[in-house]
Coordinates of C-alpha atoms and ligand atoms in Angstrom, one line a residue:
M27 CA 13.3 11.4 -19.7
S28 CA 16.5 12.9 -21.1
E29 CA 17.2 16.5 -21.8
E30 CA 17.3 15.6 -25.4
S31 CA 13.7 14.7 -25.5
S32 CA 12.4 17.9 -23.9
G33 CA 11.6 19.2 -27.4
N34 CA 9.4 16.1 -28.0
E35 CA 7.6 16.8 -24.7
S36 CA 6.4 20.3 -25.7
L37 CA 5.6 19.0 -29.2
A38 CA 3.6 16.1 -27.8
A39 CA 1.7 18.5 -25.4
I40 CA 0.7 20.6 -28.4
F41 CA -0.6 17.7 -30.3
H42 CA -2.4 16.5 -27.2
R43 CA -4.1 19.8 -26.8
I44 CA -5.0 20.0 -30.5
A45 CA -6.7 16.6 -30.1
Q46 CA -8.7 17.7 -27.1
M47 CA -9.7 21.0 -28.8
L48 CA -10.7 19.2 -32.0
E49 CA -12.8 16.9 -29.9
V50 CA -14.7 19.6 -28.1
T51 CA -15.3 21.5 -31.3
G52 CA -16.8 18.3 -32.8
A53 CA -14.2 17.7 -35.4
D54 CA -13.9 14.5 -37.4
R55 CA -13.1 11.5 -35.2
F56 CA -10.2 10.4 -37.3
R57 CA -8.5 13.8 -37.1
V58 CA -8.8 13.6 -33.3
I59 CA -7.3 10.1 -33.2
A60 CA -4.5 11.1 -35.6
H61 CA -3.4 13.9 -33.3
D62 CA -3.8 12.0 -30.2
R63 CA -1.7 9.1 -31.6
A64 CA 0.9 11.6 -32.8
S65 CA 1.1 13.0 -29.3
R66 CA 1.8 9.6 -27.8
L67 CA 4.3 8.6 -30.5
I68 CA 6.2 11.9 -30.2
E69 CA 6.3 11.7 -26.5
S70 CA 7.8 8.3 -26.4
H71 CA 10.2 8.8 -29.4
P72 CA 13.8 8.5 -28.4
T73 CA 15.2 11.3 -30.7
D74 CA 14.1 14.9 -30.9
L75 CA 11.8 15.0 -33.8
A76 CA 11.9 18.8 -34.4
A77 CA 15.7 18.6 -34.6
L78 CA 15.4 15.6 -36.9
A79 CA 13.0 17.5 -39.1
R80 CA 15.3 20.5 -39.3
K81 CA 18.2 18.3 -40.3
E82 CA 16.7 15.7 -42.6
G83 CA 13.2 17.0 -43.6
K84 CA 10.0 15.1 -43.9
K85 CA 11.1 11.6 -44.9
P86 CA 12.3 10.3 -41.5
L87 CA 9.1 11.6 -39.9
T88 CA 6.7 9.8 -42.3
D89 CA 8.9 6.7 -41.9
I90 CA 7.6 6.5 -38.3
D91 CA 4.7 4.1 -38.1
G92 CA 1.6 6.2 -37.2
I93 CA 2.9 9.6 -38.5
G94 CA 1.3 10.6 -41.8
P95 CA 2.2 13.4 -44.2
K96 CA -0.2 15.9 -42.6
I97 CA 1.2 15.3 -39.1
A98 CA 4.7 15.4 -40.4
D99 CA 4.0 18.8 -42.0
K100 CA 3.0 20.1 -38.6
I101 CA 6.1 18.8 -37.0
I102 CA 8.1 20.6 -39.6
E103 CA 6.1 23.8 -39.0
F104 CA 6.9 23.5 -35.3
A105 CA 10.6 22.8 -36.1
N106 CA 10.9 25.9 -38.2
T107 CA 8.7 28.4 -36.3
G108 CA 8.2 26.9 -32.8
R109 CA 4.5 27.0 -33.3
I110 CA 1.7 25.2 -35.1
A111 CA -0.9 27.5 -36.7
E112 CA -3.7 25.1 -36.3
H113 CA -3.1 24.9 -32.5
D114 CA -3.1 28.7 -32.2
E115 CA -6.3 29.0 -34.2
L116 CA -8.0 26.4 -31.9
V117 CA -6.7 28.2 -28.8
A118 CA -8.4 31.3 -30.1
S119 CA -11.8 29.6 -30.3
V120 CA -11.7 27.2 -27.3
P121 CA -11.5 28.6 -23.8
H122 CA -8.4 27.1 -22.2
T123 CA -10.1 26.4 -18.9
L124 CA -12.6 24.2 -20.7
L125 CA -9.8 21.7 -21.2
D126 CA -9.7 21.2 -17.4
L127 CA -12.9 19.3 -17.7
F128 CA -11.0 16.5 -19.4
N129 CA -9.4 15.9 -16.0
V130 CA -12.8 15.1 -14.4
P131 CA -13.0 11.3 -14.5
G132 CA -15.9 10.0 -16.5
L133 CA -16.6 13.3 -18.4
G134 CA -16.3 12.5 -22.1
P135 CA -15.7 14.9 -24.9
K136 CA -19.3 14.7 -26.1
T137 CA -20.6 15.8 -22.7
I138 CA -17.9 18.5 -22.4
R139 CA -18.9 19.8 -25.8
A140 CA -22.6 19.8 -24.8
L141 CA -21.9 21.6 -21.5
W142 CA -19.9 24.2 -23.4
Q143 CA -22.3 24.7 -26.4
E144 CA -25.6 24.4 -24.6
L145 CA -24.9 25.8 -21.1
N146 CA -21.8 28.0 -21.7
V147 CA -19.7 26.0 -19.3
T148 CA -16.0 26.9 -19.8
S149 CA -14.5 25.8 -16.5
I150 CA -14.8 23.5 -13.5
A151 CA -16.2 26.4 -11.5
D152 CA -18.9 26.8 -14.1
L153 CA -19.7 23.1 -14.0
K154 CA -20.0 23.2 -10.2
R155 CA -22.4 26.2 -10.5
I156 CA -24.8 24.5 -13.0
I157 CA -24.7 21.3 -10.9
D158 CA -25.7 23.4 -7.8
D159 CA -28.5 25.3 -9.6
G160 CA -29.7 22.2 -11.3
S161 CA -29.5 23.6 -14.8
I162 CA -27.2 20.7 -15.8
L163 CA -30.4 18.5 -15.8
T164 CA -31.6 20.4 -18.9
L165 CA -29.0 18.6 -21.0
P166 CA -30.2 15.6 -23.0
R167 CA -29.6 12.2 -21.3
M168 CA -28.5 13.9 -18.1
G169 CA -30.2 12.4 -15.0
A170 CA -29.8 12.8 -11.3
K171 CA -27.6 9.7 -11.1
T172 CA -25.1 11.0 -13.7
V173 CA -25.0 14.4 -12.0
E174 CA -24.2 12.7 -8.7
N175 CA -21.4 10.8 -10.4
I176 CA -19.9 13.9 -11.9
K177 CA -20.1 15.7 -8.6
E178 CA -18.2 12.8 -7.0
A179 CA -15.7 12.8 -9.8
I180 CA -14.9 16.5 -9.4
T181 CA -14.3 16.1 -5.6
F182 CA -12.1 13.1 -6.2
S183 CA -10.0 14.7 -8.9
E184 CA -9.6 17.9 -6.7
Q185 CA -8.5 15.9 -3.7
S186 CA -6.0 13.7 -5.5
A187 CA -4.8 16.3 -7.9
E188 CA -1.7 17.3 -5.9
R189 CA 0.0 13.9 -5.7
I190 CA 1.8 12.8 -8.8
P191 CA 1.6 9.2 -10.1
L192 CA 4.8 7.2 -9.7
G193 CA 5.3 6.7 -13.4
I194 CA 5.2 10.4 -14.1
A195 CA 7.5 11.4 -11.3
M196 CA 10.1 8.7 -11.9
P197 CA 11.4 9.7 -15.3
I198 CA 11.4 13.4 -14.3
A199 CA 13.4 12.6 -11.2
E200 CA 15.8 10.4 -13.2
G201 CA 16.3 13.2 -15.7
I202 CA 17.2 15.6 -12.9
V203 CA 19.6 13.1 -11.3
R204 CA 21.3 12.6 -14.6
R205 CA 21.9 16.3 -15.1
M206 CA 23.2 16.7 -11.5
S207 CA 25.6 13.7 -12.0
K208 CA 27.3 15.5 -14.8
I209 CA 28.3 18.6 -12.8
A210 CA 32.0 18.8 -11.9
G211 CA 32.7 17.8 -8.3
V212 CA 29.6 15.7 -7.9
T213 CA 30.4 12.2 -6.7
R214 CA 26.9 10.8 -6.2
A215 CA 23.4 11.7 -7.1
D216 CA 20.1 9.9 -6.6
F217 CA 16.4 10.4 -5.8
A218 CA 15.0 9.6 -2.4
G219 CA 11.7 10.2 -0.6
S220 CA 8.5 8.4 -1.4
L221 CA 9.7 7.9 -5.0
R222 CA 12.6 5.7 -3.9
R223 CA 10.1 3.8 -1.6
G224 CA 8.0 3.2 -4.7
R225 CA 4.7 4.8 -3.4
E226 CA 2.0 4.8 -6.1
T227 CA 1.8 8.6 -5.9
I228 CA 4.5 11.2 -4.9
G229 CA 4.0 14.4 -3.0
D230 CA 7.2 16.0 -4.1
L231 CA 10.5 14.9 -5.6
D232 CA 13.5 14.6 -3.2
I233 CA 16.9 14.7 -4.9
L234 CA 20.2 14.1 -3.1
V235 CA 23.6 15.1 -4.4
A236 CA 27.1 14.5 -2.8
T237 CA 29.7 17.0 -3.9
N238 CA 32.5 19.2 -2.8
N239 CA 31.1 22.1 -4.9
P240 CA 27.6 22.9 -3.5
A241 CA 27.3 26.3 -5.3
A242 CA 27.6 24.7 -8.8
V243 CA 24.9 22.2 -8.0
R244 CA 22.7 24.8 -6.4
D245 CA 23.0 27.0 -9.5
A246 CA 22.4 24.2 -12.0
F247 CA 19.4 23.0 -10.0
T248 CA 17.6 26.3 -9.7
T249 CA 18.2 27.2 -13.4
M250 CA 16.8 24.0 -14.9
P251 CA 14.5 25.0 -17.8
E252 CA 11.4 23.5 -16.1
V253 CA 11.8 25.5 -12.9
T254 CA 9.1 28.1 -12.7
K255 CA 9.9 29.4 -9.2
T256 CA 12.8 29.0 -6.8
L257 CA 11.5 28.7 -3.2
T258 CA 14.9 28.2 -1.4
A259 CA 18.4 28.3 -2.8
G260 CA 21.0 27.4 -0.2
D261 CA 24.3 25.4 -0.2
A262 CA 22.7 22.5 1.6
K263 CA 19.1 22.8 0.6
C264 CA 17.2 24.0 -2.4
S265 CA 13.5 23.9 -3.3
V266 CA 12.0 24.7 -6.6
R267 CA 8.6 24.5 -8.3
L268 CA 8.6 22.7 -11.7
N269 CA 6.2 22.7 -14.6
V270 CA 6.7 19.6 -16.6
R271 CA 4.2 19.4 -19.5
G272 CA 1.5 21.2 -17.4
K273 CA 2.2 19.1 -14.3
I274 CA 3.1 21.4 -11.4
M275 CA 5.3 19.8 -8.8
Q276 CA 7.9 20.7 -6.2
A277 CA 11.4 19.3 -6.1
D278 CA 13.6 19.4 -3.0
L279 CA 17.4 19.1 -3.4
R280 CA 19.8 18.3 -0.5
I281 CA 23.5 18.7 -1.0
V282 CA 25.9 16.8 1.3
P283 CA 29.6 15.9 1.5
D284 CA 30.4 12.5 0.2
A285 CA 31.2 11.1 3.6
S286 CA 27.5 11.7 4.6
W287 CA 26.0 10.1 1.5
G288 CA 24.5 7.1 3.3
A289 CA 23.1 9.0 6.2
A290 CA 21.5 11.6 4.0
L291 CA 20.1 9.0 1.6
M292 CA 18.6 7.2 4.6
Y293 CA 17.2 10.3 6.1
F294 CA 15.6 11.6 2.9
T295 CA 14.3 8.3 1.8
G296 CA 12.2 8.1 5.0
S297 CA 9.6 7.3 5.7
K298 CA 9.3 9.7 8.6
E299 CA 8.1 6.8 10.8
H300 CA 11.0 4.6 9.8
N301 CA 13.5 7.4 10.5
I302 CA 12.0 8.0 13.9
R303 CA 12.4 4.4 14.8
L304 CA 16.0 4.3 13.7
R305 CA 16.8 7.5 15.6
E306 CA 15.3 6.1 18.8
R307 CA 17.4 3.0 18.4
A308 CA 20.5 5.2 18.0
L309 CA 19.6 7.2 21.2
K310 CA 19.1 3.9 23.1
K311 CA 22.7 3.0 22.2
G312 CA 24.0 6.4 23.3
W313 CA 24.3 7.7 19.8
T314 CA 22.7 10.3 17.7
L315 CA 21.6 9.9 14.0
N316 CA 21.0 12.7 11.6
E317 CA 21.4 13.3 7.9
Y318 CA 25.2 13.7 8.2
G319 CA 25.9 10.5 10.1
L320 CA 25.8 8.4 13.2
Y321 CA 27.7 10.1 16.1
P322 CA 28.3 9.6 19.8
D323 CA 25.6 11.5 21.7
D324 CA 27.5 14.0 23.8
D325 CA 24.7 16.4 24.7
E326 CA 26.4 19.4 23.0
K327 CA 24.1 22.0 21.5
T328 CA 26.0 22.4 18.2
P329 CA 25.4 19.4 15.9
P330 CA 28.3 17.0 15.8
Q331 CA 29.0 17.5 12.0
H332 CA 29.9 21.2 12.8
R333 CA 32.4 20.3 15.5
G334 CA 34.5 17.9 13.5
V335 CA 33.3 14.9 15.5
K336 CA 34.2 11.7 13.8
S337 CA 31.1 9.7 12.8
L338 CA 30.6 6.0 13.6
A339 CA 28.9 5.4 10.3
G340 CA 27.4 7.5 7.5
A341 CA 29.1 6.9 4.1
D342 CA 26.6 4.2 3.1
E343 CA 23.3 3.0 4.4
E344 CA 24.5 -0.6 5.0
G345 CA 27.1 0.7 7.5
I346 CA 24.5 2.5 9.5
F347 CA 22.1 -0.4 9.6
K348 CA 25.0 -2.6 10.6
K349 CA 26.2 -0.4 13.4
L350 CA 22.7 0.0 14.7
A351 CA 22.3 -3.8 14.6
V352 CA 19.0 -3.7 12.7
P353 CA 18.4 -5.6 9.4
A354 CA 19.0 -3.6 6.3
V355 CA 15.6 -2.8 4.9
P356 CA 15.0 -2.3 1.2
A357 CA 13.6 1.2 0.6
E358 CA 10.2 -0.1 -0.4
L359 CA 9.6 -1.6 3.0
R360 CA 10.6 1.5 5.0
E361 CA 7.1 2.3 6.1
E362 CA 5.2 1.6 9.3
R363 CA 7.0 -1.6 10.1
D364 CA 9.0 -3.1 12.9
I365 CA 12.7 -2.3 12.2
D366 CA 13.8 -5.5 13.9
E367 CA 11.7 -7.7 11.6
P368 CA 14.1 -9.0 8.9
P369 CA 12.8 -8.4 5.4
P370 CA 12.1 -11.5 3.2
E371 CA 15.3 -12.9 1.9
D372 CA 14.0 -13.5 -1.6
L373 CA 12.0 -10.3 -2.0
L374 CA 11.2 -10.1 -5.6
Q375 CA 13.5 -8.2 -7.9
L376 CA 13.0 -6.7 -11.4
S377 CA 15.6 -9.2 -12.9
D378 CA 13.6 -12.1 -11.6
I379 CA 10.7 -11.5 -14.1
K380 CA 10.9 -13.9 -17.0
A381 CA 7.4 -13.8 -18.6
E382 CA 4.7 -11.3 -19.6
L383 CA 1.3 -12.9 -19.4
H384 CA -1.1 -10.0 -20.3
A385 CA -0.5 -8.3 -23.7
H386 CA -2.6 -7.0 -26.5
T387 CA -1.9 -7.0 -30.2
T388 CA -3.4 -5.1 -33.2
A389 CA -6.1 -7.8 -33.1
S390 CA -7.8 -5.7 -30.4
D391 CA -6.4 -2.4 -29.1
G392 CA -2.7 -3.1 -29.1
R393 CA -0.1 -1.5 -31.4
M394 CA 2.0 -4.5 -32.2
S395 CA 1.5 -7.6 -34.3
I396 CA 1.9 -11.0 -32.7
E397 CA 5.5 -11.1 -34.2
Q398 CA 6.4 -7.7 -33.0
L399 CA 5.1 -8.4 -29.5
A400 CA 7.1 -11.7 -29.4
E401 CA 10.3 -10.0 -30.5
A402 CA 9.8 -7.2 -28.0
A403 CA 9.4 -9.8 -25.2
K404 CA 12.4 -11.8 -26.4
A405 CA 14.5 -8.6 -26.4
R406 CA 13.6 -8.3 -22.7
G407 CA 15.0 -11.8 -22.1
F408 CA 11.6 -13.4 -21.4
H409 CA 10.9 -17.1 -22.0
T410 CA 7.2 -16.6 -22.4
I411 CA 4.8 -14.1 -23.8
A412 CA 1.0 -14.4 -23.7
V413 CA -1.2 -12.9 -26.3
T414 CA -4.3 -11.8 -24.4
D415 CA -6.5 -9.6 -26.6
H416 CA -9.8 -8.3 -25.4
S417 CA -13.0 -10.3 -25.4
Q418 CA -16.3 -9.5 -27.2
S419 CA -18.0 -7.3 -24.6
S420 CA -15.1 -4.8 -24.7
A421 CA -16.3 -3.5 -28.1
L422 CA -14.6 -0.2 -27.7
A423 CA -11.3 -1.9 -27.1
G424 CA -11.8 -4.0 -30.3
G425 CA -12.8 -7.2 -28.4
L426 CA -12.9 -10.4 -30.5
K427 CA -16.0 -12.2 -31.4
P428 CA -15.7 -16.0 -30.9
D429 CA -14.9 -16.7 -34.6
A430 CA -12.3 -14.0 -34.6
L431 CA -10.7 -15.4 -31.5
R432 CA -10.6 -18.9 -33.1
N433 CA -8.7 -17.4 -36.1
H434 CA -6.5 -15.5 -33.7
I435 CA -5.6 -18.6 -31.8
D436 CA -4.5 -20.2 -35.1
A437 CA -2.4 -17.1 -35.9
V438 CA -0.7 -17.3 -32.5
R439 CA 0.0 -21.0 -32.8
A440 CA 1.5 -20.4 -36.2
A441 CA 3.7 -17.6 -34.9
N442 CA 4.8 -19.8 -32.1
E443 CA 5.9 -22.4 -34.6
R444 CA 7.8 -19.8 -36.6
I445 CA 9.5 -17.8 -33.9
K446 CA 12.2 -19.5 -32.0
G447 CA 13.6 -18.6 -28.6
I448 CA 10.3 -17.7 -26.8
T449 CA 7.0 -19.4 -26.2
I450 CA 4.0 -17.5 -27.4
L451 CA 0.8 -18.4 -25.6
A452 CA -2.7 -18.1 -27.1
G453 CA -4.8 -16.4 -24.5
S454 CA -7.5 -13.8 -23.9
E455 CA -8.2 -11.0 -21.5
V456 CA -11.8 -12.1 -20.9
D457 CA -14.3 -9.7 -19.4
I458 CA -15.8 -10.7 -16.1
R459 CA -19.4 -9.7 -16.5
A460 CA -21.3 -7.9 -13.8
D461 CA -22.5 -11.2 -12.3
G462 CA -19.1 -12.8 -12.4
S463 CA -19.7 -14.9 -15.5
L464 CA -17.2 -14.8 -18.3
D465 CA -17.5 -13.3 -21.8
Y466 CA -16.9 -16.6 -23.8
E467 CA -18.3 -20.1 -23.6
D468 CA -16.2 -22.6 -21.6
E469 CA -15.7 -24.6 -24.8
L470 CA -13.8 -21.7 -26.3
L471 CA -11.9 -20.8 -23.2
A472 CA -10.7 -24.4 -22.9
Q473 CA -8.9 -23.9 -26.2
L474 CA -6.8 -21.1 -24.9
D475 CA -3.4 -21.7 -23.2
I476 CA -4.0 -18.9 -20.7
V477 CA -7.1 -16.9 -19.5
V478 CA -6.8 -13.5 -17.8
A479 CA -10.2 -12.6 -16.5
S480 CA -10.7 -8.9 -15.8
P481 CA -13.5 -6.6 -14.7
H482 CA -13.9 -3.6 -17.1
A483 CA -17.5 -2.4 -16.6
S484 CA -19.8 -2.0 -13.6
L485 CA -17.0 -0.9 -11.5
R486 CA -19.2 0.9 -9.0
Q487 CA -20.6 -2.2 -7.5
D488 CA -20.8 -2.3 -3.7
P489 CA -18.1 -4.3 -2.0
K490 CA -20.2 -7.4 -1.4
T491 CA -21.4 -7.7 -5.0
A492 CA -17.9 -7.0 -6.3
T493 CA -16.4 -9.7 -3.9
E494 CA -18.8 -12.3 -5.1
R495 CA -18.2 -11.3 -8.7
L496 CA -14.4 -11.7 -8.4
I497 CA -14.7 -14.9 -6.4
R498 CA -16.9 -16.5 -9.1
A499 CA -14.1 -15.6 -11.6
V500 CA -11.2 -16.9 -9.6
N501 CA -13.1 -20.1 -8.9
H502 CA -13.7 -20.7 -12.6
P503 CA -11.6 -23.8 -13.5
L504 CA -10.4 -22.3 -16.8
V505 CA -9.1 -19.0 -15.4
H506 CA -5.4 -18.5 -14.6
I507 CA -5.2 -14.8 -13.6
L508 CA -7.5 -12.2 -12.2
G509 CA -6.6 -9.0 -14.1
H510 CA -6.5 -5.6 -12.5
P511 CA -8.9 -6.8 -9.8
T512 CA -10.4 -3.5 -8.6
G513 CA -10.4 -1.6 -11.8
R514 CA -9.1 1.6 -10.2
I515 CA -7.2 4.2 -12.1
V516 CA -4.8 6.2 -9.9
N517 CA -6.2 9.7 -9.2
K518 CA -9.0 9.1 -11.8
R519 CA -11.3 6.3 -10.9
E520 CA -11.8 4.7 -7.6
G521 CA -12.8 1.2 -8.8
F522 CA -14.5 -1.0 -6.4
H523 CA -13.5 -2.2 -2.9
P524 CA -13.8 -6.0 -2.8
D525 CA -12.8 -7.9 0.3
I526 CA -9.3 -8.8 -1.0
A527 CA -8.6 -11.3 1.7
E528 CA -11.7 -13.3 0.7
V529 CA -10.9 -13.1 -3.0
A530 CA -7.3 -14.1 -2.3
A531 CA -8.2 -17.0 -0.1
A532 CA -10.5 -18.4 -2.9
A533 CA -7.8 -17.7 -5.5
A534 CA -5.1 -19.5 -3.5
Q535 CA -7.4 -22.5 -3.1
H536 CA -8.0 -22.7 -6.9
R537 CA -4.4 -21.8 -7.7
T538 CA -5.5 -18.7 -9.6
A539 CA -3.1 -15.8 -9.6
L540 CA -4.0 -12.3 -8.7
E541 CA -2.5 -9.6 -11.0
I542 CA -0.5 -6.6 -10.1
N543 CA -1.1 -4.6 -13.2
A544 CA 2.2 -2.8 -13.6
N545 CA 0.8 0.1 -15.6
W546 CA 1.5 3.1 -13.3
M547 CA -2.0 4.4 -13.9
R548 CA -3.4 1.1 -12.5
L549 CA -1.0 -0.5 -10.0
D550 CA -3.9 -2.8 -9.3
L551 CA -3.6 -4.7 -7.0
R552 CA -2.0 -2.0 -4.9
D553 CA 0.7 -2.5 -2.2
T554 CA -1.7 -2.9 0.8
H555 CA -3.8 -5.4 -1.2
I556 CA -0.8 -7.5 -2.0
K557 CA 0.2 -7.7 1.6
A558 CA -3.4 -8.7 2.5
A559 CA -3.5 -11.2 -0.3
I560 CA -0.3 -12.9 0.7
T561 CA -1.5 -13.2 4.3
A562 CA -4.9 -14.5 3.3
G563 CA -3.5 -17.2 1.0
K564 CA -1.5 -18.8 3.8
G565 CA 1.6 -19.5 1.7
K566 CA -0.4 -20.4 -1.4
T567 CA -1.0 -17.0 -2.8
L568 CA 0.0 -16.6 -6.5
I569 CA 0.7 -13.2 -7.9
A570 CA 1.2 -12.3 -11.5
I571 CA 2.9 -9.0 -12.4
D572 CA 2.1 -7.9 -15.9
C573 CA 2.5 -4.8 -18.0
D574 CA -0.8 -5.2 -19.9
V575 CA 1.3 -4.4 -22.9
H576 CA -0.4 -2.4 -25.7
H577 CA 2.7 -0.5 -26.9
P578 CA 6.4 -1.6 -27.0
D579 CA 7.3 0.9 -24.2
D580 CA 4.7 -0.6 -21.9
F581 CA 7.3 -3.2 -20.9
D582 CA 9.1 -0.4 -19.1
N583 CA 6.3 -0.2 -16.6
L584 CA 7.4 -3.5 -15.1
R585 CA 9.6 -1.8 -12.5
Y586 CA 6.6 0.1 -11.1
G587 CA 4.8 -3.3 -10.7
V588 CA 7.9 -4.8 -9.0
M589 CA 8.3 -1.8 -6.7
T590 CA 4.6 -2.2 -5.7
A591 CA 5.1 -5.9 -5.2
R592 CA 8.1 -5.4 -3.0
R593 CA 6.1 -2.9 -0.9
G594 CA 3.6 -5.7 -0.4
G595 CA 6.4 -8.1 0.5
L596 CA 6.1 -10.4 -2.5
T597 CA 8.9 -13.1 -2.8
T598 CA 10.3 -14.6 -6.0
G599 CA 8.5 -17.9 -5.4
G600 CA 5.1 -16.3 -5.1
C601 CA 5.3 -14.6 -8.5
V602 CA 4.4 -16.7 -11.5
N603 CA 6.3 -14.5 -13.9
A604 CA 9.5 -15.3 -12.0
W605 CA 9.0 -19.0 -12.4
Q606 CA 11.1 -21.2 -14.7
Q607 CA 9.4 -21.9 -18.0
K608 CA 8.7 -25.5 -17.1
K609 CA 7.0 -24.7 -13.8
L610 CA 5.0 -21.9 -15.4
H611 CA 3.7 -24.0 -18.2
E612 CA 2.9 -26.9 -15.9
W613 CA 0.7 -24.6 -13.8
L614 CA -1.0 -23.2 -16.9
K615 CA -1.7 -26.8 -18.2
S616 CA -3.0 -27.9 -14.8
K617 CA -6.1 -25.8 -15.6
R618 CA -6.7 -27.4 -19.0
Ligands
LIG26 P1 5.7 12.6 -0.2 O1 6.6 13.6 -0.7 O2 4.5 13.2 0.5 O3 5.2 11.7 -1.2 O4 6.4 11.8 0.9 P2 7.9 11.8 1.4 O5 8.1 10.6 2.2 O6 8.8 11.9 0.2 O7 8.1 13.0 2.3 P3 8.9 14.4 2.2 O8 9.1 14.8 0.8 O9 8.1 15.3 3.0 O10 10.2 14.1 3.0 C1 11.2 13.2 2.4 C2 11.8 12.4 3.5 O11 12.5 13.3 4.4 C3 10.8 11.7 4.4 O12 10.4 10.5 3.9 C4 11.5 11.6 5.7 C5 12.4 12.8 5.7 N1 11.7 13.8 6.6 C6 11.1 14.9 6.2 N2 10.6 15.6 7.2 C7 11.0 14.9 8.3 C8 10.8 15.1 9.7 O13 10.2 16.0 10.2 N3 11.3 14.1 10.5 C9 12.0 13.1 10.1 N4 12.5 12.1 10.9 N5 12.2 12.8 8.8 C10 11.7 13.8 7.9
LIG27 CA1 8.8 13.6 -1.3
LIG28 CA1 10.3 16.8 0.1
LIG29 ZN1 -8.0 -4.9 -18.9

């Protein structure tokens, strides 16, 4: 997220709130959708739209696919006045704490509206109160089971509220790093902590800067526009609280001399457990390791870096690993793990990925045509793109009835003839029904080049039922990939807890791949599951990493999937998206 787009962020946030407020006031569905779509478009737009509107007026705005004249007028209004009157009017009529209810998983706008209108609920606190006194049950269609679910959802969202999803934290951290890099005297800047290790959620951001001018870095960091509070402001260490589009988070900054870069990066990358093991190793060798370097241990009270002691290593991480005689571990594997265990030599890398096998077009709920999708995949250097629109049961996501799918297959085949330089596969993301059966007849599935089978409903099944359901799907001879196997949404929906080892063993036996859905809201399978799946498959586990593309930008989520895969120890050979075209297509055909 660059500084240039910060205008877009506030504008996007305003449209998002307008959409939510329209929804709870019971406004026309299409108005809600238009504002919501505008919000997403603006947020992901590379140039500052308010600035563009000021310079060139309405035309370039309405030229953007998805922005109509009414929305464009509001952007112009914002560009000229910094406000949108409609937003201000809505704010005056909708209590702002009411919008917090949107963060409770499973609470839809209709229910929120009913809670507000019928029972005067305007906050989470109110909602808890009417659950406790039972008056929530007076709402139409509100039974004990639903109330129980809402209660659970409130607790879950409260507990997980503090940790920030990887995909939100990453662009924010990168924006800060970019700004720090530009300051005079700065030789290096990067992010560290759990973010560099690729954890699915981040407690706080850790930023590291090497410079000979700490004061300039300190001042720049503590005066960034998103800083709402400075907690510490020293020459070696600063801490601030940020508000980025309503997300509150802490960011820690460490400032070190260039010669300590590697030691500091290692220290602040962690994990704590990994650091402790390295420090113990240093002590065993008669050395001491801290964030400034590796030094001889001379039992002096004053730390070595303050006494001009020459370090044994410290400028880069490799040098420290080497001196300690432990294998250099990629950041993603620096968790509870034996430091003497060498990391896999062919640990998967982002550049290994050559295919996207789970993507949606305008035929269901995607934003791109088949052609646009194919061109976008080609631009990423992929040899294969699979068109996998939703199946009939996913009605809300525009799932295709059998006849529509037949036509779609023809359209994909025709596009594949027309477009050179990439293979376009005709596929489907087929719902796995609650009993593990699939949402199309086998006769139709057999006509597809690729089948991704995913659970979308009944995600509260108990572990045993869920395991049986998934195993039935991976055993199906026409299925290639099990999509987002647990259905969880980070911080929002728990999904179910199948026995991953059992599912993975069955999948390996049938040469069915398990998906790592790279969307940072899903990351499903998660890191621990991947590790378990690789172990259970005894060398035969196949993993697919896919972006579940709906929008061109979704391809950018790939790195989160790859980081998660690396945390699980996935190698290039075990990832079907990293295979050469021939090998991939042979595997797909082997199930036809
Ligand atoms: P988070 O922020 O909760 O997602 O997790 P981390 O790993 O980013 O933890 P954080 O921000 O508290 O600290 C960043 C790194 O700094 C951590 O991974 C290791 C290092 N560190 C922090 N506190 C300690 C400590 O008390 N001992 C050692 N050895 N390392 C520490
Ligand atoms: Ca952290
Ligand atoms: Ca920290
Ligand atoms: Zn899906």
